[in-house]
Tab-separated table of C-alpha atoms and ligand atoms in Angstrom:
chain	number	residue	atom	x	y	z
A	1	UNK	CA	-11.982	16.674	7.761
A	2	UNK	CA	-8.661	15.714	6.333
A	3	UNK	CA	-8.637	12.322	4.385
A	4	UNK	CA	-5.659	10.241	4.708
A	5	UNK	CA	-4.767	7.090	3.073
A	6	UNK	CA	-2.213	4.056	2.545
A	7	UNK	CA	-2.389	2.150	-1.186
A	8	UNK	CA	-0.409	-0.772	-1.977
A	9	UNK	CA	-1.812	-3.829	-3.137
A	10	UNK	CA	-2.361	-5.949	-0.623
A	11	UNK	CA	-2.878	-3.636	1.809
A	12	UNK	CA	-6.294	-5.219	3.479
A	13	UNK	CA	-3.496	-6.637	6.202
A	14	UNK	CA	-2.030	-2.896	7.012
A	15	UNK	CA	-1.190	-1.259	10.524
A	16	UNK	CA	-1.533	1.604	9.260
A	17	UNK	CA	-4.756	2.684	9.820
A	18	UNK	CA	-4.742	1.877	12.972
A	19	UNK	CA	-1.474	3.565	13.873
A	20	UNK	CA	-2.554	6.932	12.521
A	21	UNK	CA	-5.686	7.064	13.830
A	22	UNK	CA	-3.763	6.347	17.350
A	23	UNK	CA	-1.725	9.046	16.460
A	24	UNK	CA	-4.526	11.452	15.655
A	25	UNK	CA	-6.122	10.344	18.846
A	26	UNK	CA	-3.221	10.643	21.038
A	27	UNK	CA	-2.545	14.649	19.574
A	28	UNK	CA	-6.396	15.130	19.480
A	29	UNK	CA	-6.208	15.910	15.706
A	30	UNK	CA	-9.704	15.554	13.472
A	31	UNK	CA	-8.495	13.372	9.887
A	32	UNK	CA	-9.561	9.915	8.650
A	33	UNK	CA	-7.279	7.576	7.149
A	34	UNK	CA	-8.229	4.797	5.051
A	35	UNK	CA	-6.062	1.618	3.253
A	36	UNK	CA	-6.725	1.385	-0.462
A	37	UNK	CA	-6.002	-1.480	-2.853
A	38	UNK	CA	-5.107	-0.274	-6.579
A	39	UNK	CA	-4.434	-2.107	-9.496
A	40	UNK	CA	-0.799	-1.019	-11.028
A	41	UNK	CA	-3.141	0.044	-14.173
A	42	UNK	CA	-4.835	2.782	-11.612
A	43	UNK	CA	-1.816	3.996	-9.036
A	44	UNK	CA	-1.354	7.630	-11.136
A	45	UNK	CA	-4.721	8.453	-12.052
A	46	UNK	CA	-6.155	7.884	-8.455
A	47	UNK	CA	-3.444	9.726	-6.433
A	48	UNK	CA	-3.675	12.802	-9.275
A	49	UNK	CA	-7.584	12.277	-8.070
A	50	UNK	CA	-7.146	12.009	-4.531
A	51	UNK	CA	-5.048	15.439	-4.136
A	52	UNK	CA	-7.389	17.326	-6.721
A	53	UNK	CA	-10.294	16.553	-4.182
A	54	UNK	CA	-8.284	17.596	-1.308
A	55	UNK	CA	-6.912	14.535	0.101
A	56	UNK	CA	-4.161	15.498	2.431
A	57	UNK	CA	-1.603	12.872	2.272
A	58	UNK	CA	-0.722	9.567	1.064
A	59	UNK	CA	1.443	6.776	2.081
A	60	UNK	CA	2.551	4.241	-0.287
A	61	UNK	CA	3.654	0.634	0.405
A	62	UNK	CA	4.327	-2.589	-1.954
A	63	UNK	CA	4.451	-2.689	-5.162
A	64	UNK	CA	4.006	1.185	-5.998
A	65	UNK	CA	6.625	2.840	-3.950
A	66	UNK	CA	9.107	3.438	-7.067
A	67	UNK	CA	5.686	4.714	-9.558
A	68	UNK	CA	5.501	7.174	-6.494
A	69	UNK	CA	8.655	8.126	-6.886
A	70	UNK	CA	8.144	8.678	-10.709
A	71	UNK	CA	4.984	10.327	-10.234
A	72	UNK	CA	5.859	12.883	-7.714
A	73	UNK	CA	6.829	16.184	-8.973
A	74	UNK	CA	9.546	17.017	-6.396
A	75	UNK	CA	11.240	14.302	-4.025
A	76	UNK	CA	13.264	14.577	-1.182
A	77	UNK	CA	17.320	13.806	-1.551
A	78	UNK	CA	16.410	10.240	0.343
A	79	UNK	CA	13.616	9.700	-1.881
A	80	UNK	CA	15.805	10.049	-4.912
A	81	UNK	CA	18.749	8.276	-3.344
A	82	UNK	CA	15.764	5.255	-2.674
A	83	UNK	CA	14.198	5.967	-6.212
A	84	UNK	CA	11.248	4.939	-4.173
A	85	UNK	CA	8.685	6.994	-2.108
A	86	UNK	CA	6.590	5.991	0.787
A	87	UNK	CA	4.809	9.480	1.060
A	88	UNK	CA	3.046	11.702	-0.787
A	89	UNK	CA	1.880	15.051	-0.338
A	90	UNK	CA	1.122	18.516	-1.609
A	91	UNK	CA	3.826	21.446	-1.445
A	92	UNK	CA	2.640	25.393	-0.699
A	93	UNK	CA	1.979	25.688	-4.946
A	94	UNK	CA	0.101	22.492	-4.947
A	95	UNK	CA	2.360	20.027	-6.418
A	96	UNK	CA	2.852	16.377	-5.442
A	97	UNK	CA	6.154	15.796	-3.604
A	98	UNK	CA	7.961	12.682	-2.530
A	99	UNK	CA	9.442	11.441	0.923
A	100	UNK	CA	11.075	8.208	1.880
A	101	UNK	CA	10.663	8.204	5.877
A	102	UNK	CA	11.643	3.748	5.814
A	103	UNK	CA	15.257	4.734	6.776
A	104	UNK	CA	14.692	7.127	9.131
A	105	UNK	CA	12.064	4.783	11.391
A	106	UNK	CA	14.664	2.429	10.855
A	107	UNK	CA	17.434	4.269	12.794
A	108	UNK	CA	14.854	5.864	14.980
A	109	UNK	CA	13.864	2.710	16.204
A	110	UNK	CA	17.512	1.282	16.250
A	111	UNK	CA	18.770	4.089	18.129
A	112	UNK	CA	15.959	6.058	20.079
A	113	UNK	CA	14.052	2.949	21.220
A	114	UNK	CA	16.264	0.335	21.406
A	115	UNK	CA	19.396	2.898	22.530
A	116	UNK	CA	21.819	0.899	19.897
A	117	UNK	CA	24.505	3.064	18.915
A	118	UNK	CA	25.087	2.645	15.050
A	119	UNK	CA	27.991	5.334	14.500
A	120	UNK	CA	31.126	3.460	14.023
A	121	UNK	CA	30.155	0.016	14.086
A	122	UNK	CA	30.088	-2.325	11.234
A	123	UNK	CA	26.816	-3.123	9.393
A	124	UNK	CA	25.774	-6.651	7.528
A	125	UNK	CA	22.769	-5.916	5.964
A	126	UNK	CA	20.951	-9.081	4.163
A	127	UNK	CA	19.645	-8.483	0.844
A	128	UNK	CA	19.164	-5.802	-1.761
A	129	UNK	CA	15.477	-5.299	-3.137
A	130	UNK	CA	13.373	-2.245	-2.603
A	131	UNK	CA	13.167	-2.356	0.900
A	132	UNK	CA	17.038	-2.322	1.597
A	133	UNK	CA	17.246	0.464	-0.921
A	134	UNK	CA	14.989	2.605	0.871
A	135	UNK	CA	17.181	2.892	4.399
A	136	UNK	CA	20.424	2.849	2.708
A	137	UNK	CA	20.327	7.001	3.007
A	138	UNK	CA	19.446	6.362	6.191
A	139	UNK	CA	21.790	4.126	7.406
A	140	UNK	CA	24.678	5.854	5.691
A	141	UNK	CA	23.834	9.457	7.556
A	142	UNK	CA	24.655	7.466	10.992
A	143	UNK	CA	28.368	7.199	9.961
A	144	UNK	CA	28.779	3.574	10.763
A	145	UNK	CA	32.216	2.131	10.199
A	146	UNK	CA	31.462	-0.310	7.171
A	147	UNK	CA	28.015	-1.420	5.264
A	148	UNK	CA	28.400	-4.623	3.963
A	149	UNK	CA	25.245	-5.783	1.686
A	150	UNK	CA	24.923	-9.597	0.496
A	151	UNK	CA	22.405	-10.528	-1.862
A	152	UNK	CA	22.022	-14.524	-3.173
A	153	UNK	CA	22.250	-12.487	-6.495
A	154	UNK	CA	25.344	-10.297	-5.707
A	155	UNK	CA	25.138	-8.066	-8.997
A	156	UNK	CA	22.038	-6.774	-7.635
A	157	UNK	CA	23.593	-5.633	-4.612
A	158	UNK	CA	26.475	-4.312	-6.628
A	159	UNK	CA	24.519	-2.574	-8.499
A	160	UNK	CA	22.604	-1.014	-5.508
A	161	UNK	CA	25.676	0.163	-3.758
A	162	UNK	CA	26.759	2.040	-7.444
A	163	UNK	CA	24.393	4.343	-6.466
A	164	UNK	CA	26.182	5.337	-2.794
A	165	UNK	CA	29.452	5.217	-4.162
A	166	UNK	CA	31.938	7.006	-2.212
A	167	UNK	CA	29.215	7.478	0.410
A	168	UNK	CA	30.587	5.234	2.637
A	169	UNK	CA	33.080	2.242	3.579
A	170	UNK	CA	30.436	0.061	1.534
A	171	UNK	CA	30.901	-3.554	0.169
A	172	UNK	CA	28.764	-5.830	-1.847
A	173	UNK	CA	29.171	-9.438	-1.386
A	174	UNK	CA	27.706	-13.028	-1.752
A	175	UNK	CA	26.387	-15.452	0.960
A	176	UNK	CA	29.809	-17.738	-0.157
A	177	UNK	CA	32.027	-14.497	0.817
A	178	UNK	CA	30.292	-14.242	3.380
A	179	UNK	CA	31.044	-17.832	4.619
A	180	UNK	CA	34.695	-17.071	4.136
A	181	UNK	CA	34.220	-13.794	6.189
A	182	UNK	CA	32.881	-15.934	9.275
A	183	UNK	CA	36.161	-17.929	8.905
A	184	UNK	CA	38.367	-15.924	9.220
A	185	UNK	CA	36.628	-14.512	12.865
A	186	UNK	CA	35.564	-11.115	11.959
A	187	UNK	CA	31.961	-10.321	13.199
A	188	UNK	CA	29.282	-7.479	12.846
A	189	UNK	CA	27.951	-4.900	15.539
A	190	UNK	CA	24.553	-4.574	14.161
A	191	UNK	CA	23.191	-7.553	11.804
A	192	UNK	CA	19.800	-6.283	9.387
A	193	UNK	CA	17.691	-8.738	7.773
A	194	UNK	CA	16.006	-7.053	4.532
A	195	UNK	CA	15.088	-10.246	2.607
A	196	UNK	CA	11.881	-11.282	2.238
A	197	UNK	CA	12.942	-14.631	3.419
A	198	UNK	CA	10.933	-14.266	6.739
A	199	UNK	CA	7.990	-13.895	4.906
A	200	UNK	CA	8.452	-17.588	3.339
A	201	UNK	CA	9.024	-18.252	7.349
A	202	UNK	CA	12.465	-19.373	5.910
A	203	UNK	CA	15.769	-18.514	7.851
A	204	UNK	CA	19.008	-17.537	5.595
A	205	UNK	CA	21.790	-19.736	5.970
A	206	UNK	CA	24.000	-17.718	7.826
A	207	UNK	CA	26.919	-18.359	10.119
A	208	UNK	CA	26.153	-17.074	13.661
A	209	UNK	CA	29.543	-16.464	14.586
A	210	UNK	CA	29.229	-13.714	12.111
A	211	UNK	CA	27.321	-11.820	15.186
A	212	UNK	CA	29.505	-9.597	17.690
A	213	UNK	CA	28.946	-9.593	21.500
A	214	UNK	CA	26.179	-7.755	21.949
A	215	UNK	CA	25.345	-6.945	18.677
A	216	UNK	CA	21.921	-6.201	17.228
A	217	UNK	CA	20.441	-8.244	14.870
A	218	UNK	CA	16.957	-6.273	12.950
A	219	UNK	CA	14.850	-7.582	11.080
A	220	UNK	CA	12.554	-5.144	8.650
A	221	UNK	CA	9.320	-7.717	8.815
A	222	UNK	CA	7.369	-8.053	11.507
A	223	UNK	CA	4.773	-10.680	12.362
A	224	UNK	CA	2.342	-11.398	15.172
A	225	UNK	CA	5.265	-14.246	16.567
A	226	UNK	CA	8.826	-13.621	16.038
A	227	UNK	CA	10.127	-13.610	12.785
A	228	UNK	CA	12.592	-16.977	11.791
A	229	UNK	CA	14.994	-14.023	12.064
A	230	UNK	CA	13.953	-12.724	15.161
A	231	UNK	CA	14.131	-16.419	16.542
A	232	UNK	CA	17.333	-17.070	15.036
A	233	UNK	CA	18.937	-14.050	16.757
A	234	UNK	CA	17.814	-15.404	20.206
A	235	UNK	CA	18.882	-18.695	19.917
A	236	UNK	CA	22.659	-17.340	19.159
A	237	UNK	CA	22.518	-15.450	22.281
A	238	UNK	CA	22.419	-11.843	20.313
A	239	UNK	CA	22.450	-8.770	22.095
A	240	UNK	CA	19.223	-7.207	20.984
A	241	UNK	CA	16.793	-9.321	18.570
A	242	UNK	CA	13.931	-7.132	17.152
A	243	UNK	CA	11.249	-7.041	14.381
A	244	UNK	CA	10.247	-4.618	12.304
A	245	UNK	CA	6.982	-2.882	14.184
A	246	UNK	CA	8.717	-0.163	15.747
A	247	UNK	CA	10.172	1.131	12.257
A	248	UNK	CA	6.833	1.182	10.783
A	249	UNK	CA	5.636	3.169	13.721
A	250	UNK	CA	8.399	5.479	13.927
A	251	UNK	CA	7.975	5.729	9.592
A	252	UNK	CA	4.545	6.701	9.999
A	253	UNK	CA	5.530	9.114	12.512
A	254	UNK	CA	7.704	10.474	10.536
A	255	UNK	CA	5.183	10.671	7.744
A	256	UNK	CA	2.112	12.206	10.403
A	257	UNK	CA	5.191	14.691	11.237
A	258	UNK	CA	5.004	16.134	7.190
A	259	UNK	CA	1.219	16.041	7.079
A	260	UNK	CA	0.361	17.749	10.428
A	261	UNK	CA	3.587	19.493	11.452
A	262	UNK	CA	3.366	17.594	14.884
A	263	UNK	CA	5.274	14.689	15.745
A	264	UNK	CA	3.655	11.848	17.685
A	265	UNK	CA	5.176	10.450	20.411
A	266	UNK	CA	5.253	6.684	19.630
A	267	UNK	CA	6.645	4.843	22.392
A	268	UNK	CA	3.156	4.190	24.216
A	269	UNK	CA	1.523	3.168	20.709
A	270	UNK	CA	4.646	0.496	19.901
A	271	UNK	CA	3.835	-1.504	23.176
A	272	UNK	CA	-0.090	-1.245	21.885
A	273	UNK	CA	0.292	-2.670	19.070
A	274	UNK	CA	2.724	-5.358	20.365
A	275	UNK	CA	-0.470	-6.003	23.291
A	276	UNK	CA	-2.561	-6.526	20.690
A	277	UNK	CA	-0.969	-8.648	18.182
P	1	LIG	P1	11.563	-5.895	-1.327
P	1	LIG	O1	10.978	-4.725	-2.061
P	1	LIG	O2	10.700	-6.399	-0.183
P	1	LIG	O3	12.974	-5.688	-0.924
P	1	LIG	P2	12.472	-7.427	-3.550
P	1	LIG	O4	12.897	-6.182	-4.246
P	1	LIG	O5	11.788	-8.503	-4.309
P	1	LIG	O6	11.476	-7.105	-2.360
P	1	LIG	O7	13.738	-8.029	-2.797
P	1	LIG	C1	13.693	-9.170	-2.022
P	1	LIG	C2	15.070	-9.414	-1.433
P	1	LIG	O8	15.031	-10.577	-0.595
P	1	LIG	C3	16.143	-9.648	-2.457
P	1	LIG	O9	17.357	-9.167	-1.959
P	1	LIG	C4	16.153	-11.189	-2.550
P	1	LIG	O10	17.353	-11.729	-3.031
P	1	LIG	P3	17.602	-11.841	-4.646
P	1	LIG	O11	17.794	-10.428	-5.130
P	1	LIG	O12	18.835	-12.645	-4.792
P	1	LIG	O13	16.379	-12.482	-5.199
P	1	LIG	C5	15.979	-11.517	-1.089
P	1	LIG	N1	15.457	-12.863	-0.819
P	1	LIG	C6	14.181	-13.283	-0.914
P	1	LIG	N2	14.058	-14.569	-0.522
P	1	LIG	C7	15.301	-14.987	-0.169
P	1	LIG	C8	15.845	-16.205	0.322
P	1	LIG	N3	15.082	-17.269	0.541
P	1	LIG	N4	17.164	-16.260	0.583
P	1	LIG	C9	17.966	-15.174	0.382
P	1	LIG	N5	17.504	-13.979	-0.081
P	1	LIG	C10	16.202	-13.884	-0.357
């Protein structure tokens, strides 16, 4: 049997084992898949370990997804884009390759799911730590009219938009300029939250007229209840107001999809989950 596993540290609270071993179930496929705390100290040895005895793929979630990145022999162009890596697995001459699939269960979920058209619209996305970096790629690809990224420290996301330069119409600004942007009336299609703010249950003090008619407003987090974000969204009347569970089903999708060469159909498993939260 092929063993599976997520690492991350802490990881006790993951969806993931559940999800693939819905998805195994659902495609009828024999593999077990496991979640794994590591120390930082022990990430490299134990995935060099875990492939040597035959383990078939990885995924990798907070803090270790940029020592995946290093670590991997071989990444995808997303993965290096990201400098961060969400899963691991072994290429025809055994080495240990990198893919970010974050960005891609993003827009999967944006588009396919919730039937949100991102191409040509204009993008605020909130924040710019690890977990914006990894769907930047991603989000870029769809060809949406602007990207703006604010960050309370705005050098980071400077900094983090350096690396798409000339990618896209992209701008990096601060929560102030972002105040000024509200203002003057201009608005965004599809709204992002990738702060970790929700996870402090605190809400970012943002102006809602920022949000179009109809727009979308995502949040990456999910939680049992909706987010602050989520809530927020609502109560300004936004188009579509969604959490994060249906990118981390569509990103381990993705992820099954490398593995097993079969995609799972996730649809059915989203509204599971959401039952059983
Ligand atoms: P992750 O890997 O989850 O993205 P991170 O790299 O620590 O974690 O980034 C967290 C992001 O959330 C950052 O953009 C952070 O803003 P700063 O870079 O200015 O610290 C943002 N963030 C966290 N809490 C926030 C809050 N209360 N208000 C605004 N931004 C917040």
């Amino acid at each position: 049997m092929s063993n599976y596993a997520v690492v991350g540290n802490p990881v006790s609270h993951s969806k993931s084992p559940l999800i693939h071993t819905l998805f195994a179930k659902q495609l009828d496929q024999t593999m077990s898949y496991s979640a794994i705390p590591l120390e930082e100290s022990e990430f490299d040895a134990f995935v060099i370990e875990f492939f040597a005895k035959g383990g078939g793929g990885l995924n990798v979630t907070v803090p270790f997804k940029e020592k995946a990145f290093k670590l991997a022999a071989s990444c995808s162009p997303r993965a290096e884009l990201a400098k961060a890596v969400n899963t691991l697995f072994l290429d025809a001459e055994g080495q240990i390759c990198g893919e970010n699939t974050d960005g891609i269960g993003l827009v999967t979920d944006i588009k396919l799911n919730h039937q949100f058209k991102i191409q040509g619209r204009d993008i605020l996305v909130l924040g710019a730590g690890g977990a914006v970096r990894g769907v930047l790629a991603a989000l870029i690809d769809e060809q949406a009219a602007s990207i703006t990224v604010v960050n309370r420290t705005v050098s980071k996301a400077a900094q983090l938009l350096d690396a798409f330069a000339g990618m896209a119409n992209l701008q990096a600004m601060s929560y102030q300029e972002l105040d000024e942007v509200a203002n003057s009336g201009r608005s965004y299609d599809l709204v992002i939250n990738g702060t970790s703010s929700s996870l402090q249950g605190e809400m970012l003090d943002i102006d809602a007229r920022l949000l179009a008619k109809d727009c979308c407003c995502y949040d990456m987090m999910y939680a049992d209840t909706d987010t602050v974000f989520v809530q927020w969204a609502k109560k300004h009347g936004a188009g579509l107001s969604i959490d994060g569970l249906g990118m981390l089903v569509e990103q381990a999708a993705e992820a099954f999809a490398l593995w097993r060469g079969v995609r799972p159909s996730t649809v059915n498993i989203i509204s599971q989950l959401r039952d059983h939260s």
